[in-house]
Short mmCIF file of C-alpha atoms in Angstrom, two decimals:
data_model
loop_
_atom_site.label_atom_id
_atom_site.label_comp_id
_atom_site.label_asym_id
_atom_site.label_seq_id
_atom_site.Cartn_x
_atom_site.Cartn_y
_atom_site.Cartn_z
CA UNK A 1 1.46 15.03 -4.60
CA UNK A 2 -0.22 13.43 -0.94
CA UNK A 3 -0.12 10.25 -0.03
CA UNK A 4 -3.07 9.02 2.16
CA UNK A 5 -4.51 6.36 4.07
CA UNK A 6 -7.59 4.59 2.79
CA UNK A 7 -10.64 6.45 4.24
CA UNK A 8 -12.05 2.91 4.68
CA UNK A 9 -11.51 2.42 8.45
CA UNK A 10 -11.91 -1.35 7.95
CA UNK A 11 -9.71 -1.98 4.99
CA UNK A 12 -6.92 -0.03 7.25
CA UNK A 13 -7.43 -2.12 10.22
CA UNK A 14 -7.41 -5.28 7.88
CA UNK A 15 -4.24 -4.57 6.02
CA UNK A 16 -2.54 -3.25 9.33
CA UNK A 17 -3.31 -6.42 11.21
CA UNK A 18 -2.01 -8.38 8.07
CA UNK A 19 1.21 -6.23 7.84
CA UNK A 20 2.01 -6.92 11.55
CA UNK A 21 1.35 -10.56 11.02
CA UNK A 22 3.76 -10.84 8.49
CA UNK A 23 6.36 -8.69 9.77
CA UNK A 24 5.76 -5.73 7.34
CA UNK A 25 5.42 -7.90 4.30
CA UNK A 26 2.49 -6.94 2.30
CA UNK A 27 -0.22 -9.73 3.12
CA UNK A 28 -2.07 -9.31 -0.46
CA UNK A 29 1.72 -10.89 -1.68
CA UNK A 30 2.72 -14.79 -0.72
CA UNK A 31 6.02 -13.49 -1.87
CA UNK A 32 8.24 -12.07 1.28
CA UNK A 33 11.20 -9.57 -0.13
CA UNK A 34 12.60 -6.29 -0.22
CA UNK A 35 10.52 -5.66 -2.78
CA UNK A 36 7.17 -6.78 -0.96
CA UNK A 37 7.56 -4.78 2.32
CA UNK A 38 5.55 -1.91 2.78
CA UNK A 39 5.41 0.71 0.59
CA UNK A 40 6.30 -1.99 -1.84
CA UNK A 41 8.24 -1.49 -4.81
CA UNK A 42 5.10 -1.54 -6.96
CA UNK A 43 4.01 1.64 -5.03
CA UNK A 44 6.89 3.20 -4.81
CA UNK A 45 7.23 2.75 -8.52
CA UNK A 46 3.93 4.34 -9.11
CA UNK A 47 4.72 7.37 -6.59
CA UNK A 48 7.50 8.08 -8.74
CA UNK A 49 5.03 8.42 -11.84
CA UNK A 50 3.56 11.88 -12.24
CA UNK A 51 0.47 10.57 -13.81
CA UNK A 52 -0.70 7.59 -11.25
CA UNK A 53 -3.11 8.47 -9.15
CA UNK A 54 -4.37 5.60 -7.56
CA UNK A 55 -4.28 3.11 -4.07
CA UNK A 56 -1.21 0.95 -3.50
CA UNK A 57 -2.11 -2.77 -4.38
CA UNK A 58 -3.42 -3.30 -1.01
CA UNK A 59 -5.47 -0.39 -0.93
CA UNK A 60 -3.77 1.14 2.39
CA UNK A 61 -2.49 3.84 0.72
CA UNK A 62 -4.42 6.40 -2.17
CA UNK A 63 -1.88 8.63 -4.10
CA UNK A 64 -3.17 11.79 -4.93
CA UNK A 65 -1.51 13.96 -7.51
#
């Protein structure tokens, strides 16, 4: 398993700039919990599943298997 950026420079500097504006909250969330800060919980959930392989809801991150 390797987790990776995005290879889209843009959608990195996009979600990064979001992330700091929000205080490591995902921005693609209005929501602002444990459960939303980055990795979310989502991700993390689907890191822990052998078979995803995938980008985080965001798209920052692609899971490879």
């Amino acid at each position: 398993m390797k987790i990776r950026l995005n290879e889209d420079e843009q959608i990195v500097k996009l979600v990064r700039q979001g992330l700091k504006e929000r205080g490591g909250y995902c921005p693609c969330v209005r929501e602002m919990s444990d459960d939303t800060k980055c990795m979310c919980k989502q991700f993390r959930e689907q890191i822990a599943d052998p078979d995803f392989e995938g980008y985080c809801h965001c798209m920052l991150y692609y899971k490879e298997k």
